[in-house]
PDB file of C-alpha atoms in Angstrom:
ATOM      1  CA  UNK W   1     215.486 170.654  50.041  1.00 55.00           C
ATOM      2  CA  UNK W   2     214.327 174.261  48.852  1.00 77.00           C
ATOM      3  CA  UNK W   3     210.949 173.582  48.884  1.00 90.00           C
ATOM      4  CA  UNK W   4     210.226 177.300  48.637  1.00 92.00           C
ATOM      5  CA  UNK W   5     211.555 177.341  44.849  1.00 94.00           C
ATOM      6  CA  UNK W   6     209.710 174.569  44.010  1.00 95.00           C
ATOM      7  CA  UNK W   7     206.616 175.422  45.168  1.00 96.00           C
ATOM      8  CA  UNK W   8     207.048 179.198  43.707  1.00 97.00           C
ATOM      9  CA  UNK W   9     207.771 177.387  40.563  1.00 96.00           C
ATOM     10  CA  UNK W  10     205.048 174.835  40.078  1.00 97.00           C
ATOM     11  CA  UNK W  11     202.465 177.203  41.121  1.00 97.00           C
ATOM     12  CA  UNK W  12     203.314 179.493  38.524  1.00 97.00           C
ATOM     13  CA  UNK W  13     203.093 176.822  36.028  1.00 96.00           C
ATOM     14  CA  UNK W  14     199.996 175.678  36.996  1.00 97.00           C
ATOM     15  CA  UNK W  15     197.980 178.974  37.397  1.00 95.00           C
ATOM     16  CA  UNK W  16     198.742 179.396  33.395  1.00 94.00           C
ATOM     17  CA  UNK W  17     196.689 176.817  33.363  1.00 90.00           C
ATOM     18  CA  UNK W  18     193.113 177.450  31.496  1.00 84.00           C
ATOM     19  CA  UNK W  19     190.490 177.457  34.312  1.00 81.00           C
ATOM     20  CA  UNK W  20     188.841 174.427  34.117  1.00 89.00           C
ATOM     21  CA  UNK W  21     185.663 172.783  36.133  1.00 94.00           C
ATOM     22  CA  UNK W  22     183.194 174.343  38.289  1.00 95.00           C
ATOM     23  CA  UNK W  23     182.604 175.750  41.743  1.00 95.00           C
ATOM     24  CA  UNK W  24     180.071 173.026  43.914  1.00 93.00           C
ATOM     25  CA  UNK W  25     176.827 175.123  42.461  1.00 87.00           C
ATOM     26  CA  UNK W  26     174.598 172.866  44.857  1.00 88.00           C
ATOM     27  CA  UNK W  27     175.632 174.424  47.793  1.00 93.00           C
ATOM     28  CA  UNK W  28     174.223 178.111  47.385  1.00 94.00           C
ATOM     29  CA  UNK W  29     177.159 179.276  49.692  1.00 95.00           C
ATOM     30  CA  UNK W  30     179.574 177.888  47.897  1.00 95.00           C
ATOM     31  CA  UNK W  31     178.299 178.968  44.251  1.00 94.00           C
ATOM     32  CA  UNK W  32     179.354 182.371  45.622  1.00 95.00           C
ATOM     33  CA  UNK W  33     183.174 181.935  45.945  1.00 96.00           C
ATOM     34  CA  UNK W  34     185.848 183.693  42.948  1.00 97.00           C
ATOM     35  CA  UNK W  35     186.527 180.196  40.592  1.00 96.00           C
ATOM     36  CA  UNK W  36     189.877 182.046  40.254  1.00 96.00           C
ATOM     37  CA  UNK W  37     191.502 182.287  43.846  1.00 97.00           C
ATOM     38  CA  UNK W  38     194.171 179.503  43.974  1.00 98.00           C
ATOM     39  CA  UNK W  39     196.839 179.618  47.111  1.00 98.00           C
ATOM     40  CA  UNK W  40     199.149 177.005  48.443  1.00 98.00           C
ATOM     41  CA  UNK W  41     201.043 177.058  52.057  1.00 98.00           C
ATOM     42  CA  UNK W  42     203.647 174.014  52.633  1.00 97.00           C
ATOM     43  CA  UNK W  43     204.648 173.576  56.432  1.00 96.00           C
ATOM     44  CA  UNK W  44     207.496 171.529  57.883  1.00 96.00           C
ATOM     45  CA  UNK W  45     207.943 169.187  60.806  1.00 95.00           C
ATOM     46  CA  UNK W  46     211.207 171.739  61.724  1.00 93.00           C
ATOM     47  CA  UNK W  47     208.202 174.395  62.244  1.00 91.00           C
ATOM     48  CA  UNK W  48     209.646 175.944  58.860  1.00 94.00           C
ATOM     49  CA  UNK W  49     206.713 177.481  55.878  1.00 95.00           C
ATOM     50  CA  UNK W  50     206.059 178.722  52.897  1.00 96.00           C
ATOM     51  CA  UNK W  51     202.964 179.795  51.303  1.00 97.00           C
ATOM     52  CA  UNK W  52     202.287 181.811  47.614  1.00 98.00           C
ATOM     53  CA  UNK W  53     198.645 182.906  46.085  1.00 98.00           C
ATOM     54  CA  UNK W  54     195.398 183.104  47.649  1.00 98.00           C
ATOM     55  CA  UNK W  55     196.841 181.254  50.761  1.00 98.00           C
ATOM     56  CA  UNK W  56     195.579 183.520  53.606  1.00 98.00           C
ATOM     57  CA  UNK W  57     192.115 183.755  52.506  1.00 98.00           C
ATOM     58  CA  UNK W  58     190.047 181.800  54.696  1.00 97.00           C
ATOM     59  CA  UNK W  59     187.877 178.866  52.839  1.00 98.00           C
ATOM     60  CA  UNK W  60     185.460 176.311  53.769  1.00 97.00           C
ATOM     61  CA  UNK W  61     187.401 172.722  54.181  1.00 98.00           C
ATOM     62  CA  UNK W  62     184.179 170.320  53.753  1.00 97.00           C
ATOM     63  CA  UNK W  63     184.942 166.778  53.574  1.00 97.00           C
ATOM     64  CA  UNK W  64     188.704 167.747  55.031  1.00 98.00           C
ATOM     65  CA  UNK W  65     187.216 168.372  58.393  1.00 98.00           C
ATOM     66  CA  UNK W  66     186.237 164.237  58.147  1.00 98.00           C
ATOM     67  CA  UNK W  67     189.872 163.653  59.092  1.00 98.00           C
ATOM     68  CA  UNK W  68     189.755 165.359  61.857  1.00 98.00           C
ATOM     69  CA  UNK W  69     186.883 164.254  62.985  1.00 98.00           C
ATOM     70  CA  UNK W  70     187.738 160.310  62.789  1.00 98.00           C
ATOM     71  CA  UNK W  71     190.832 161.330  64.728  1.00 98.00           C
ATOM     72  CA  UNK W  72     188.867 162.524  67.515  1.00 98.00           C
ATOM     73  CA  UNK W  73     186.611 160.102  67.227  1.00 98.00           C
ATOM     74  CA  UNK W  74     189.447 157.215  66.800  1.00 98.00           C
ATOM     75  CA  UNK W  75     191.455 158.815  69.813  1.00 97.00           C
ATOM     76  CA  UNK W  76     188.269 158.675  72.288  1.00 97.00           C
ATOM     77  CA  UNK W  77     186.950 154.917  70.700  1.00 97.00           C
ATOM     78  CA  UNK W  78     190.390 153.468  69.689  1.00 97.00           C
ATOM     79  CA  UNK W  79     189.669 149.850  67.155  1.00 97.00           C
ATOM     80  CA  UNK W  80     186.369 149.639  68.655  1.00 97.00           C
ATOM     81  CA  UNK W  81     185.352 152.125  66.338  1.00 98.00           C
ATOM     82  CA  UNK W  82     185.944 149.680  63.455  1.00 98.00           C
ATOM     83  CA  UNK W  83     182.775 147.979  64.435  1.00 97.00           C
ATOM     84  CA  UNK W  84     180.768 150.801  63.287  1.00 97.00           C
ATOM     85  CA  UNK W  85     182.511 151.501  60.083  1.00 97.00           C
ATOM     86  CA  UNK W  86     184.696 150.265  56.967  1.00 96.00           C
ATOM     87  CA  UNK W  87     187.990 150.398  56.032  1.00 96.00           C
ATOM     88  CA  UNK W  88     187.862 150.067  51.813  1.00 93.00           C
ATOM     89  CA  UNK W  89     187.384 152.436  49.327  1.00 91.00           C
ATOM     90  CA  UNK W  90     183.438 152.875  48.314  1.00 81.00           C
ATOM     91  CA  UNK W  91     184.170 153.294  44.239  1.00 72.00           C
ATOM     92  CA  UNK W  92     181.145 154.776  44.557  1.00 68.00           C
ATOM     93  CA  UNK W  93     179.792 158.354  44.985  1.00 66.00           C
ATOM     94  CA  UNK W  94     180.542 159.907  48.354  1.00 66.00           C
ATOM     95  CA  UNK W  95     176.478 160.345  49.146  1.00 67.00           C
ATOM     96  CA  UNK W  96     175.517 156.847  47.778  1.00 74.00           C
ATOM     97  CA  UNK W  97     172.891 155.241  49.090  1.00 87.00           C
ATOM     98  CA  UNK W  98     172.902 151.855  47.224  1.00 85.00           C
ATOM     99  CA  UNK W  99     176.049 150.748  48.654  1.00 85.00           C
ATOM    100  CA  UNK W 100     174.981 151.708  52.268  1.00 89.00           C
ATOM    101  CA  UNK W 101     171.970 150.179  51.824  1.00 88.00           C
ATOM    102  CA  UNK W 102     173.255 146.558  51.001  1.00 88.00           C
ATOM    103  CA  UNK W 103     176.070 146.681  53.620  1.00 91.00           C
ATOM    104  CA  UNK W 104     173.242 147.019  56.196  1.00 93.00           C
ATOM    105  CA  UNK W 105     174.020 150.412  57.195  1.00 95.00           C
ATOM    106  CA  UNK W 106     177.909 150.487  57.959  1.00 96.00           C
ATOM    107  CA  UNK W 107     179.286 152.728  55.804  1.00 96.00           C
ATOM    108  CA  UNK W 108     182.479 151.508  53.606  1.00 94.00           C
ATOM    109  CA  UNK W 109     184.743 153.628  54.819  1.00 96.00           C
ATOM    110  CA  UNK W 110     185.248 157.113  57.347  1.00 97.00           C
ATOM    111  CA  UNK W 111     185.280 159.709  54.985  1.00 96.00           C
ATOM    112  CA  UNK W 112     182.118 159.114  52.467  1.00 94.00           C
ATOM    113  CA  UNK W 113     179.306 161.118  53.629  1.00 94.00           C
ATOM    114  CA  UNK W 114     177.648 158.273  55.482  1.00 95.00           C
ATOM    115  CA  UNK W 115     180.681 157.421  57.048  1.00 97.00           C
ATOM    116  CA  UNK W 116     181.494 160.826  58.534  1.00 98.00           C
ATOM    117  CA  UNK W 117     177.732 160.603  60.224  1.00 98.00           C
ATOM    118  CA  UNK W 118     178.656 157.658  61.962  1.00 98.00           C
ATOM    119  CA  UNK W 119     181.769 159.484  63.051  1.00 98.00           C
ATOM    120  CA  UNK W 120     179.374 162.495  64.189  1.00 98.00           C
ATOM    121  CA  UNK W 121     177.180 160.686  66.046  1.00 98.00           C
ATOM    122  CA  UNK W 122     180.009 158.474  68.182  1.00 98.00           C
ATOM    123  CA  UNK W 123     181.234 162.211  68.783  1.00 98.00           C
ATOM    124  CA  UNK W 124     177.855 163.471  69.840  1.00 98.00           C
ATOM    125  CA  UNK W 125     177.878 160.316  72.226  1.00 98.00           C
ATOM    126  CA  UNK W 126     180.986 160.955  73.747  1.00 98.00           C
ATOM    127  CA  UNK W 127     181.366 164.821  73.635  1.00 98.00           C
ATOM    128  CA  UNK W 128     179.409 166.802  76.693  1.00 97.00           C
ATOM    129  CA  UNK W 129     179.118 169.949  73.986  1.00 98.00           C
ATOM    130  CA  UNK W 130     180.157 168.593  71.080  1.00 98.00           C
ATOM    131  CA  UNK W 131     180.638 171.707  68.626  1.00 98.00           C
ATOM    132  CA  UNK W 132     182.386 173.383  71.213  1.00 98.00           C
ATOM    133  CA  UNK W 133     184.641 170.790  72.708  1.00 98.00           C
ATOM    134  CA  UNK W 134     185.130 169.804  68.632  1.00 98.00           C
ATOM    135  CA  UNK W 135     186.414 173.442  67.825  1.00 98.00           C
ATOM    136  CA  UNK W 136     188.526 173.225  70.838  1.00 97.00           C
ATOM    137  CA  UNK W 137     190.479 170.085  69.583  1.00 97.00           C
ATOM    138  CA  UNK W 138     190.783 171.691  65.706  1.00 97.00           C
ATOM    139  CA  UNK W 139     192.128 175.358  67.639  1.00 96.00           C
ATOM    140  CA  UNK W 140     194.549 173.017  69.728  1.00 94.00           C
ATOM    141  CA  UNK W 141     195.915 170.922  66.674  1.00 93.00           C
ATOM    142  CA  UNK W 142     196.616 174.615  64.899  1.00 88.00           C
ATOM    143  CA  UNK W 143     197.337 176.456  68.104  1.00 87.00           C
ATOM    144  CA  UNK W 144     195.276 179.383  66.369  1.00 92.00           C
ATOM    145  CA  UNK W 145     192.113 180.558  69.003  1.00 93.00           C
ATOM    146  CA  UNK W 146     190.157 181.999  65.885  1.00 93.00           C
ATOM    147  CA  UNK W 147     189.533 179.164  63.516  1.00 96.00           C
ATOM    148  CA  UNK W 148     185.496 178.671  63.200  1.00 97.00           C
ATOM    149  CA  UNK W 149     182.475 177.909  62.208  1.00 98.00           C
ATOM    150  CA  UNK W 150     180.639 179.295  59.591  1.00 97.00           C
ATOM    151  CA  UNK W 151     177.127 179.836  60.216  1.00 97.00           C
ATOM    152  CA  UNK W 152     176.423 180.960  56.821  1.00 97.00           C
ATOM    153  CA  UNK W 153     177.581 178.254  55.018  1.00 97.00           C
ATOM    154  CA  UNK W 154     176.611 175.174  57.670  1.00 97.00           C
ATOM    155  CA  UNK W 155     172.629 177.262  57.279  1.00 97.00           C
ATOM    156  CA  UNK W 156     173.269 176.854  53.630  1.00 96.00           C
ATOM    157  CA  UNK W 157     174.624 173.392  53.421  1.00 95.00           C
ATOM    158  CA  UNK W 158     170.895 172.228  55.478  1.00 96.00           C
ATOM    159  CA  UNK W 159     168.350 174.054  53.076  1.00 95.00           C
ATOM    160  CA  UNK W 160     169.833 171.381  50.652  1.00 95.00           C
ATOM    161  CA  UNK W 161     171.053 168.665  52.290  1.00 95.00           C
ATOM    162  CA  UNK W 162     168.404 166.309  51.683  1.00 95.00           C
ATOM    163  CA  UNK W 163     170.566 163.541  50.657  1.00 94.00           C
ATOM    164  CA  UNK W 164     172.424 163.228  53.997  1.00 96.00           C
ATOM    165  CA  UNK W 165     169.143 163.708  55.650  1.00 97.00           C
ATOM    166  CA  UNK W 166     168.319 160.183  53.759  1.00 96.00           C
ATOM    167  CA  UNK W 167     171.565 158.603  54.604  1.00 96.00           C
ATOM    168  CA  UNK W 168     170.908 159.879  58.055  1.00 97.00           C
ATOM    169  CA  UNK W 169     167.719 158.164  58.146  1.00 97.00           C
ATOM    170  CA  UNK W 170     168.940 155.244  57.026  1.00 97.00           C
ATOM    171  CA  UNK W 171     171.836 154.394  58.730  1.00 98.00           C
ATOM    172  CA  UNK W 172     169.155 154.693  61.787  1.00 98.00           C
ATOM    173  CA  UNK W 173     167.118 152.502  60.803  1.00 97.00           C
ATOM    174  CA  UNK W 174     170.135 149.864  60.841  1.00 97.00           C
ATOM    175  CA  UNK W 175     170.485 150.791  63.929  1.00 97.00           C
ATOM    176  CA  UNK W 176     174.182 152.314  63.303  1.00 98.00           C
ATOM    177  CA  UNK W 177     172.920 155.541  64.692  1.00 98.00           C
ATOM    178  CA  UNK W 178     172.466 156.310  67.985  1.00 98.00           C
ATOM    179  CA  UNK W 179     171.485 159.760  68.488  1.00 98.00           C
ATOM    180  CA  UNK W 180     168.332 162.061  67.074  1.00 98.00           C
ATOM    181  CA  UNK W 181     169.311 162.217  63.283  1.00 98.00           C
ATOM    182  CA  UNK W 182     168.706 165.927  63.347  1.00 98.00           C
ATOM    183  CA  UNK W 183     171.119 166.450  65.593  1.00 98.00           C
ATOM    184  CA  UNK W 184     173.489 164.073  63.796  1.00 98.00           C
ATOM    185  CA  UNK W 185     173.129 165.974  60.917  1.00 98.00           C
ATOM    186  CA  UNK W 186     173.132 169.933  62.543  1.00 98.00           C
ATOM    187  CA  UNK W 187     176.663 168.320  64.035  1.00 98.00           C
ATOM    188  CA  UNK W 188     177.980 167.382  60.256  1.00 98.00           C
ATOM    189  CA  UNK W 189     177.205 170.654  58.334  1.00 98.00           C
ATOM    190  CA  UNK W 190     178.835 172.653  61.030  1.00 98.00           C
ATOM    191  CA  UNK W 191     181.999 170.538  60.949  1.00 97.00           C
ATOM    192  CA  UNK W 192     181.577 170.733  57.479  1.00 97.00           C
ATOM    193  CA  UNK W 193     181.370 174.586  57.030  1.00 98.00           C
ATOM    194  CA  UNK W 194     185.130 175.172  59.287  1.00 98.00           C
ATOM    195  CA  UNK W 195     187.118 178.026  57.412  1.00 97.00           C
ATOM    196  CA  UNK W 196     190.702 177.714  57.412  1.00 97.00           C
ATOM    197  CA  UNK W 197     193.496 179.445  55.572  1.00 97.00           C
ATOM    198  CA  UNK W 198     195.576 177.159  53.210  1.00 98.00           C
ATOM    199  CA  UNK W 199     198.482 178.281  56.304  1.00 97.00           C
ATOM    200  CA  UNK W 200     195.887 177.284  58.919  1.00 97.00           C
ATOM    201  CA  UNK W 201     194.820 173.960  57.110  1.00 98.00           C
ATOM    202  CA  UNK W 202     198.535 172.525  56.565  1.00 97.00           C
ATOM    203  CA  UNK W 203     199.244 173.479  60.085  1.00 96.00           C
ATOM    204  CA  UNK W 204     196.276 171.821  61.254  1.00 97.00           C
ATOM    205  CA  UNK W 205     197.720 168.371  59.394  1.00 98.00           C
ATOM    206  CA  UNK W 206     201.596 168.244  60.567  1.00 97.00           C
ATOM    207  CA  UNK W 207     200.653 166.312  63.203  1.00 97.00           C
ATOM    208  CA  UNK W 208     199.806 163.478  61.253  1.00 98.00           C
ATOM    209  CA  UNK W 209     203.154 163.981  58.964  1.00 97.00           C
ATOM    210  CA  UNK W 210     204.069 163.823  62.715  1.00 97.00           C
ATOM    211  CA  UNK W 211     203.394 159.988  63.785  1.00 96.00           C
ATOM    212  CA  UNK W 212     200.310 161.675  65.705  1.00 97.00           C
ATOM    213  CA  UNK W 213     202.361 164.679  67.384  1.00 97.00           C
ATOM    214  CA  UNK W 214     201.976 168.093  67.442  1.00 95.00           C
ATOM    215  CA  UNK W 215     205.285 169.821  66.537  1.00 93.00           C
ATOM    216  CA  UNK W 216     205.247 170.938  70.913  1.00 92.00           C
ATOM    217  CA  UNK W 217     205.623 167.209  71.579  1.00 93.00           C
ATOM    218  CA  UNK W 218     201.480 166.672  72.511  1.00 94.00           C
ATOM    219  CA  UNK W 219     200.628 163.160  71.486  1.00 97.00           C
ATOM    220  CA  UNK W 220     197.051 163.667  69.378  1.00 97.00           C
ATOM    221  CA  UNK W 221     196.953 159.902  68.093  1.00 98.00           C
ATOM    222  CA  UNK W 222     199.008 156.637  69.091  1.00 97.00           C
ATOM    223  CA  UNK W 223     201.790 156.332  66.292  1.00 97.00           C
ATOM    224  CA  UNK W 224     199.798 153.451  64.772  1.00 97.00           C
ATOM    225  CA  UNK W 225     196.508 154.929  64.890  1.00 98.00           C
ATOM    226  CA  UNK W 226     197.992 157.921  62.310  1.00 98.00           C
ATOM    227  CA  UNK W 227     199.634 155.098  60.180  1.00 97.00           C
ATOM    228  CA  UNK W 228     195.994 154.127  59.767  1.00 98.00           C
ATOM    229  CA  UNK W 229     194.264 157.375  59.221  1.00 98.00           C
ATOM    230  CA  UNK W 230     196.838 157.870  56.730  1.00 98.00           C
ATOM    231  CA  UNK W 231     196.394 154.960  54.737  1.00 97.00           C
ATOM    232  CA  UNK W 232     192.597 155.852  54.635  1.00 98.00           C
ATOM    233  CA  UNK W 233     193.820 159.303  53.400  1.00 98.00           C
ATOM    234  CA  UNK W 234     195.688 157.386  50.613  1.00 96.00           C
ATOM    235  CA  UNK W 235     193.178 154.698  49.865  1.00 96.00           C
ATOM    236  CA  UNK W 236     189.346 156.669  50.380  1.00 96.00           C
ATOM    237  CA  UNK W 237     190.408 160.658  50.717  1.00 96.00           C
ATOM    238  CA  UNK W 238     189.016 161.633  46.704  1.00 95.00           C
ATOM    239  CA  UNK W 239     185.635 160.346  46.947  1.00 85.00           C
ATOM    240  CA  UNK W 240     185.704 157.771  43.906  1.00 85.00           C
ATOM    241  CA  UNK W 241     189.115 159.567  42.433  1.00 92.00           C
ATOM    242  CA  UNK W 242     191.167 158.171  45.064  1.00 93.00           C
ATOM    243  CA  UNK W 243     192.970 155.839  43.341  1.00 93.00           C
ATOM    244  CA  UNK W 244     193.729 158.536  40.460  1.00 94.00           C
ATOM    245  CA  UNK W 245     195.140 160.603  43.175  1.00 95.00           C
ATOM    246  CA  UNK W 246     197.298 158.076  44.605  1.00 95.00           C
ATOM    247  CA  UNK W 247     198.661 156.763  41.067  1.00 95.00           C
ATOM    248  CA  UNK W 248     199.671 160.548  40.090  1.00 95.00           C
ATOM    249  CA  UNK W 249     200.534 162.172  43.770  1.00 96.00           C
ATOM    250  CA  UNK W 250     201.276 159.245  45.589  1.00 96.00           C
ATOM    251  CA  UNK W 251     200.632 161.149  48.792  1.00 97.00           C
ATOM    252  CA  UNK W 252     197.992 160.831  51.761  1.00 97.00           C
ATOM    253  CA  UNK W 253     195.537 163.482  51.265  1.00 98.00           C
ATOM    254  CA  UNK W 254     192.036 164.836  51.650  1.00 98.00           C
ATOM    255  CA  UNK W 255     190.006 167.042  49.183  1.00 98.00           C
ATOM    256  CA  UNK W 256     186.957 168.865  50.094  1.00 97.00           C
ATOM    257  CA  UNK W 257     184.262 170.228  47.368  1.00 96.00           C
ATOM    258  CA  UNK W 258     185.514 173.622  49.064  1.00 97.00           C
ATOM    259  CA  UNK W 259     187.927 173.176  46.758  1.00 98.00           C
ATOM    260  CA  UNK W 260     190.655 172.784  48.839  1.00 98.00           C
ATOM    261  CA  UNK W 261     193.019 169.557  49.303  1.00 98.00           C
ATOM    262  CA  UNK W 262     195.791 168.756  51.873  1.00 98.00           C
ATOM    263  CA  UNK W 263     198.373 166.591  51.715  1.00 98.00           C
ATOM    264  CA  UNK W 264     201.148 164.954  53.864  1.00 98.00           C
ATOM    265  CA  UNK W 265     204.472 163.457  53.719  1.00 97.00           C
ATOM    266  CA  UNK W 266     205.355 161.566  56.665  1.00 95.00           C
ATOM    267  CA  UNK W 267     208.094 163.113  58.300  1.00 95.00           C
ATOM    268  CA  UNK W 268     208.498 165.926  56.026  1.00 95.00           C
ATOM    269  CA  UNK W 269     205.407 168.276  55.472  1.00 96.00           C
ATOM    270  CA  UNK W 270     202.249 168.737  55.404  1.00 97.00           C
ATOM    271  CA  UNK W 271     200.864 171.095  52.289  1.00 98.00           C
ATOM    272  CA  UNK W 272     197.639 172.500  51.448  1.00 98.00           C
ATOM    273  CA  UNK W 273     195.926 173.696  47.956  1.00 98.00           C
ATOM    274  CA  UNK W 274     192.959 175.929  47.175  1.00 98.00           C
ATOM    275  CA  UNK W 275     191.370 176.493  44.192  1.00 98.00           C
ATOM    276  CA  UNK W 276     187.707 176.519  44.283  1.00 98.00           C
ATOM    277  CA  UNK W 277     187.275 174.831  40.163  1.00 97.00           C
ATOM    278  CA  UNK W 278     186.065 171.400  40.538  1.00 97.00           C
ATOM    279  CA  UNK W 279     186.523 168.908  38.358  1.00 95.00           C
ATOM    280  CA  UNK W 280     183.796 165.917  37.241  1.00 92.00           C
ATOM    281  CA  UNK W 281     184.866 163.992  40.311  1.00 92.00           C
ATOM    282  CA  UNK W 282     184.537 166.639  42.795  1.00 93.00           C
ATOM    283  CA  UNK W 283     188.045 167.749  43.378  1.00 96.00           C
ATOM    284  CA  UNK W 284     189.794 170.928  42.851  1.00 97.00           C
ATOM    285  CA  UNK W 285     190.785 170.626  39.555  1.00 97.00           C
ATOM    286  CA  UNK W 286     194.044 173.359  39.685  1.00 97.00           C
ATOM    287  CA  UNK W 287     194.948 171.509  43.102  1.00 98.00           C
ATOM    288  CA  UNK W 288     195.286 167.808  41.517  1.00 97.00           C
ATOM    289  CA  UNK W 289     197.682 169.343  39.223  1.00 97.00           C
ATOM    290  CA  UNK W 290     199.457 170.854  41.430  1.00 98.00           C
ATOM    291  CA  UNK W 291     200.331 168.148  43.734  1.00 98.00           C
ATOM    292  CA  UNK W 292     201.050 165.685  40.662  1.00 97.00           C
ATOM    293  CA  UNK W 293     203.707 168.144  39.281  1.00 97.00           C
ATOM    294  CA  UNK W 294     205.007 168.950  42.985  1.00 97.00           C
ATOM    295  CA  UNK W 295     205.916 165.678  43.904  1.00 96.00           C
ATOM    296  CA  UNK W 296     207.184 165.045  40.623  1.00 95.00           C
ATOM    297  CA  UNK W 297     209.592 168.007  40.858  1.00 94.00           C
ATOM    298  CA  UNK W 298     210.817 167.571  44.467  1.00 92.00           C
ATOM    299  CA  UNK W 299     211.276 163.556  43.903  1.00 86.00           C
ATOM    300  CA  UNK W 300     209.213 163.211  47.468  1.00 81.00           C
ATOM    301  CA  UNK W 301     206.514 160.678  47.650  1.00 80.00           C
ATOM    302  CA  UNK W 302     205.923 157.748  49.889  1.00 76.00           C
ATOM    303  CA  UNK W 303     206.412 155.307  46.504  1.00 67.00           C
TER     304      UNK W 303
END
């Protein structure tokens, strides 16, 4: 299939689109980004590509990186990991409290914010240097040395993050934390805060359109372990728009208020969108579309 033409073809539609939504204003970092950049980059498991727009401007992937770090996590744990943390989607907000609360501090599911600091701290457990030796694993995935960090915006994302410092707290005092909450929590907005290219960030996902293996052969996750972060993908990756996304995309995917989203299709693809406009839910409101129409036109979904 020309995926090339397709692509080309939906993106133009949609960028004729009237800008709608907002950048995520309560990160100061973020409130800083163009509301008008949109790129998309599709890569195949035959090591093929495409991109169009704003795809080789770097971005801040947010929530994304919480795939990545569950696989780490879920490679290093295997189902024990399960005993720490849900599998159902919250249909909640992805920094409630009230939910966490009355589960007795095991968060519904991976990639809600709670969940992903459950995730940080079994990596801060198991990891000697844990930003480093997490950085490592995301530069081996994309086979790309430069992929970081960004200071800047993980700096920004603590002067406000008092929310997560109360889920933090909390899931401590259930005793589902094991480390120093602060360093929980320094862990989590630098994951957070990884810049990627929409080339970089659909790269970095192929091995899960994969069965778990990088496109050299190097097994990341067991075959049945990326069936499952998959299905999380497809059941919990929109915060509380999940469902919406898998009714009108019928894809696995992750969003991040970044306002990027990534998508796979098992043995096919992998494709990511950026376009910072958010919409009420917290997803990119251009990138939704996008998907919806593209998997539409190319008759490729896994329904």
């Amino acid at each position: 299939m020309y995926f090339d033409e397709i692509v080309k073809d939906v993106f133009q539609e949609i960028n004729l689109l009237e800008g709608r939504g907002e950048v995520a204003s309560y990160i100061p970092e973020l409130r800083k980004v163009d509301p008008e950049k949109f790129g998309v980059y599709l890569s195949t498991i035959d090591n093929s590509g495409f991109g169009i727009g704003d795809c080789y401007e770097a971005f801040s992937i947010q929530s994304i990186a919480k795939v990545l770090s569950l696989s780490l996590a879920y490679r290093m744990l295997g189902e024990k990991i399960w005993e720490r943390l849900g599998v159902e989607p919250s249909g909640t907000a992805f920094n409630s409290l009230v939910q966490l609360e009355v589960e007795n501090g095991i968060p519904r599911n991976p990639f809600i914010n709670a969940g992903a600091l459950v995730i940080s701290d079994i990596l801060l457990t198991k990891l000697d240097h844990p930003k480093e030796e997490f950085l490592a694993f995301i530069r081996s995935l994309s086979n790309n040395s430069k992929i970081n960090y960004s200071p800047r915006i993980a700096t920004s994302e603590k002067n406000v993050g008092y929310r997560n410092v109360a889920l933090c707290n909390l899931i401590k005092s259930f005793g589902n934390i094991e480390n120093e909450p602060a360093d929980v929590l320094d862990f989590y907005f630098n994951l957070c805060s990884l810049e990627v290219n929409c080339q970089e960030l659909s790269n970095l996902f192929l091995f899960l359109a994969n069965d778990g293996c990088t496109l050299s052969g190097r097994r990341v996750l067991g075959q049945s372990q990326a069936k499952r972060v998959k299905a999380l993908m497809q059941t919990c990756g929109f915060y509380d728009e999940s469902g919406e996304f898998s009714f009108k995309v019928g894809l696995p995917g992750k969003s991040g208020v970044g306002g990027g989203i990534v998508a796979v299709h098992p043995k096919q693809y992998a494709i990511a969108v950026w376009s910072p406009r958010l919409n009420h839910k917290g997803n990119s409101y251009k990138g939704m579309k996008f998907l919806e129409e593209f998997t539409t036109k190319s008759q490729l979904s896994i329904f």
